[in-house]
Every structure is written in C-alpha cells, then in structure tokens.
mmCIF file of C-alpha atoms in Angstrom:
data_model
loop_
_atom_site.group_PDB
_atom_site.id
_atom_site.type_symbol
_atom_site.label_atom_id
_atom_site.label_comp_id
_atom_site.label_asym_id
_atom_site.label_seq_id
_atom_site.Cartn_x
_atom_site.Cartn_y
_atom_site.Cartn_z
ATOM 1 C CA UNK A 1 123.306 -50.502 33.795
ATOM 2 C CA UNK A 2 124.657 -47.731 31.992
ATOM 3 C CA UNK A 3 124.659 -44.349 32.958
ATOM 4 C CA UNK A 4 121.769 -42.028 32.056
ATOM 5 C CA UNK A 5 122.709 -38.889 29.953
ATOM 6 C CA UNK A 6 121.375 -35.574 31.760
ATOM 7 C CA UNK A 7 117.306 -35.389 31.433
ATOM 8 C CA UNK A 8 117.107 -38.797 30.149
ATOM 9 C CA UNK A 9 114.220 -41.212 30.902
ATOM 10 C CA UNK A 10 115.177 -43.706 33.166
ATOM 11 C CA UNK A 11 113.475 -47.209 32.504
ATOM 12 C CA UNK A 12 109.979 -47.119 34.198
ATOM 13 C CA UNK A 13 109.322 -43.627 34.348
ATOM 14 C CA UNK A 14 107.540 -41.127 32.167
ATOM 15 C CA UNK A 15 106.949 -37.340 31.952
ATOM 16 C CA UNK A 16 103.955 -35.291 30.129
ATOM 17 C CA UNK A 17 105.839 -34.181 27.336
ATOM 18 C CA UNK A 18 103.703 -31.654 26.553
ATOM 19 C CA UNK A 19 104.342 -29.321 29.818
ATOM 20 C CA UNK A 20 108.458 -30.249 29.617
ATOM 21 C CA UNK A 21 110.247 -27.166 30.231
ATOM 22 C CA UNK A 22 112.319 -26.316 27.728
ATOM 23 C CA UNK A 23 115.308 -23.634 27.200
ATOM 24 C CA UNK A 24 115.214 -22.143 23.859
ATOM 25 C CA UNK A 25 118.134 -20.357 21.428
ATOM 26 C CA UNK A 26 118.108 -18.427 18.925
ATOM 27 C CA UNK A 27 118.646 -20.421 15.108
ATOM 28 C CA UNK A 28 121.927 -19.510 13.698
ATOM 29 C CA UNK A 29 121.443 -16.375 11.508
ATOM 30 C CA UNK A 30 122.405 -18.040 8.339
ATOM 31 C CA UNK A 31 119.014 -20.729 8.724
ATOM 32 C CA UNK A 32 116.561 -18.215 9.665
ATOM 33 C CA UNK A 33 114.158 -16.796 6.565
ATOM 34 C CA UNK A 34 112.073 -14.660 8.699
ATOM 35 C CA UNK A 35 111.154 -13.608 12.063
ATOM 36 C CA UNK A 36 113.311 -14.456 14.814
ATOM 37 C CA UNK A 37 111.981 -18.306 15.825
ATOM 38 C CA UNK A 38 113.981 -19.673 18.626
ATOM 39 C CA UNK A 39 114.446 -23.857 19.076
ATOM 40 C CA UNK A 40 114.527 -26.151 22.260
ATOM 41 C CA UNK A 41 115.229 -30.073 22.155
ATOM 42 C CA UNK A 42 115.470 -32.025 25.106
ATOM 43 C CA UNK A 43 116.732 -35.761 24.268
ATOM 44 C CA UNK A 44 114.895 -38.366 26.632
ATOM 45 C CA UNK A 45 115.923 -41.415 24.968
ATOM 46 C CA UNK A 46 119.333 -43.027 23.308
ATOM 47 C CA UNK A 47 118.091 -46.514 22.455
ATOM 48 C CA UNK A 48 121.187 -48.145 20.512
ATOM 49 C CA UNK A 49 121.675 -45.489 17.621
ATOM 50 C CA UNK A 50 118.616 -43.895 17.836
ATOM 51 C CA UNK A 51 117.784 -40.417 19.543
ATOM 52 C CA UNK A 52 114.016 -39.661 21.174
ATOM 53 C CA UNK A 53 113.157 -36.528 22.404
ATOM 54 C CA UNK A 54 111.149 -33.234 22.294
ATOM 55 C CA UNK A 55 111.956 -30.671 20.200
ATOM 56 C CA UNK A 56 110.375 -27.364 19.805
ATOM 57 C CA UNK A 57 110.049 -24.023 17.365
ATOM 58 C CA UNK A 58 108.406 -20.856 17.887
ATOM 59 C CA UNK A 59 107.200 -19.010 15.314
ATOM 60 C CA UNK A 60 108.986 -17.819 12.151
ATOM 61 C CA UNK A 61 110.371 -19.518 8.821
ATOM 62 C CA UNK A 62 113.847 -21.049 8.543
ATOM 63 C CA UNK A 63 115.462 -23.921 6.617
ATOM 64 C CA UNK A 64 117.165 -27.018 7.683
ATOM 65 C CA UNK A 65 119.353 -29.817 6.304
ATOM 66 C CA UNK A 66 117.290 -33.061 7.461
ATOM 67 C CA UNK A 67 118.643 -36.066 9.387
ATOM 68 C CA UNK A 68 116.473 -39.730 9.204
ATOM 69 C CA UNK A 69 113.737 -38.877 11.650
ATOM 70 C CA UNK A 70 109.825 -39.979 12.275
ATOM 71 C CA UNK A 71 108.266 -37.210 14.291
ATOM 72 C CA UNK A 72 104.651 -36.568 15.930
ATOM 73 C CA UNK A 73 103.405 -33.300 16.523
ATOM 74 C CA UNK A 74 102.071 -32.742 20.108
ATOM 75 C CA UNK A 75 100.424 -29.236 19.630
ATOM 76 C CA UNK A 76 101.568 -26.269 17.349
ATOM 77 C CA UNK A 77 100.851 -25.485 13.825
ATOM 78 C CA UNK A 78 103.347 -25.245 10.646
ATOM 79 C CA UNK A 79 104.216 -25.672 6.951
ATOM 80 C CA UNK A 80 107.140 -27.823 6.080
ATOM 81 C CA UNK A 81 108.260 -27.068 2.040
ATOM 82 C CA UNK A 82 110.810 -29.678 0.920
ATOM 83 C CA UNK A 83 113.149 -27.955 -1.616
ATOM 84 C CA UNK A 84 115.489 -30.826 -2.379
ATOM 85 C CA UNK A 85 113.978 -32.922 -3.127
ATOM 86 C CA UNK A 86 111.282 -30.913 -4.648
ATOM 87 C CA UNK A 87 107.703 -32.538 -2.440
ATOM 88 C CA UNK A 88 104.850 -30.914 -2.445
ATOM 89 C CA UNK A 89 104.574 -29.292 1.050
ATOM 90 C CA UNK A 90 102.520 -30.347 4.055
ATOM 91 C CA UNK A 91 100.760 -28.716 6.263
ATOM 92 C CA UNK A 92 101.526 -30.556 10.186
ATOM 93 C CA UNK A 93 99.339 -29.692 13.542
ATOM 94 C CA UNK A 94 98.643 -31.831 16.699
ATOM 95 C CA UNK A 95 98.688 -35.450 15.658
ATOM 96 C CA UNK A 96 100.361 -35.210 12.441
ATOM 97 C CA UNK A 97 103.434 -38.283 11.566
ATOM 98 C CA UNK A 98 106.017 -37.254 9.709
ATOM 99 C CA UNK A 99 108.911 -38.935 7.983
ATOM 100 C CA UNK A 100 112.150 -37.298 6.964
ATOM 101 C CA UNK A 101 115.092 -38.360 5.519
ATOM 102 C CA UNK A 102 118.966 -37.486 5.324
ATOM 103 C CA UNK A 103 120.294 -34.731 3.595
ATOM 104 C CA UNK A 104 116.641 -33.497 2.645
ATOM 105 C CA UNK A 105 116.196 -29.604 2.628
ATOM 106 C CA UNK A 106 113.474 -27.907 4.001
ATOM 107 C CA UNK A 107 111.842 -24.811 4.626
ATOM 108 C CA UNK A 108 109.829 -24.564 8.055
ATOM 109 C CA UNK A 109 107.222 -22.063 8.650
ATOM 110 C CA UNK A 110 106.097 -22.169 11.834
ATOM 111 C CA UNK A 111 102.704 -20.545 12.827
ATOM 112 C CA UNK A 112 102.126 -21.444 15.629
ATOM 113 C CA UNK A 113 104.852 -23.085 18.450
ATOM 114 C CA UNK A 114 105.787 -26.440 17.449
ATOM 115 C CA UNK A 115 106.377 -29.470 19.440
ATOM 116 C CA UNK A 116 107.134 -32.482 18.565
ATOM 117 C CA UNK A 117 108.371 -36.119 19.546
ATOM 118 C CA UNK A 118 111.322 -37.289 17.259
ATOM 119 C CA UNK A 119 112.739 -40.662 16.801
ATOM 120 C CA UNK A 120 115.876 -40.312 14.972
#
C-alpha cells in the first residue's frame, strides 16, 4: 500500500467534512476584486490523477483561471460569472453541482463562506 499524503483519507475511514478545520491565506493580490476573502483546501483524496478535497472561500470577489473540476457545495452562498467563455452566471448555495473546465475564467463573489467538495 502506498503511502498516504498528510490529511489524506485512509481507505475505510471518513470525516464530516463540513466541521474540517481548515487554515486559510490570503488570495494573491493580483486575483482579488474586492474585499479581502481568504482560501483553505485540504486534499483528502488522490485517486489515480484525480484530486478530492475541501476547499473553502470567505467572503469577497476574486477571479480564477479554472482547472477540470465537478464540485458540490456543502454550505455557503456565491455568484460564479464566467468571463471566458462568456456563460451566463450562476448563482451556487448548499447542494448546488457544478462543472468547470480548463483554462475557463471566472469571477467569484462570495457572500457568504463557501465550502465545497471538488473532484478534480
């Protein structure tokens, strides 16, 4: 068996991702629209090429270059524009599914704290 990356799942256990402590940074200056919204991710999961974990925003708007990602959002509220290519934005909250893709380039405003499970 291979060896487990720091706060990685090992097989047969679990953990409320909703009450996973996170440490947050600041975004880098040059991403960051307004406010001052901080991130957390903690990865739980490398299965072959793909990456599960939690990841987390408090409030404020910045943009981001996407990767290929399916997320679910556990609690929080937010409005993600896509500006390239131009989609008509969504709004996501607890329970929303989300697909990204590479290279896409969005605009998060973030309401209220949001965390999500990715699978990218």
């Amino acid at each position: 068996m291979s060896e487990l990356a720091p706060g990685a799942l090992a097989p047969g256990t679990g953990v409320d991702a909703l009450a996973l402590p996170l440490v947050h940074e600041p975004l880098p200056a040059d991403e960051v629209v307004i406010g001052r919204p901080t991130t957390a991710v903690h990865a739980l999961a490398t299965l072959g090429e793909v990456e599960v974990g939690v990841w987390e925003m408090t409030p404020g708007t910045a943009s981001d270059v996407e990767v290929d990602e399916v997320f679910v959002v556990l609690s929080g509220h937010a409005r993600i524009e896509f500006v390239e290519p131009a989609l008509p934005a969504i709004e996501v909250d607890h329970g929303s599914v989300v697909r990204l893709a590479a290279g896409q380039r969005t605009v998060w405003t973030v309401t209220e704290t949001l965390r999500k499970i990715y699978i990218a």
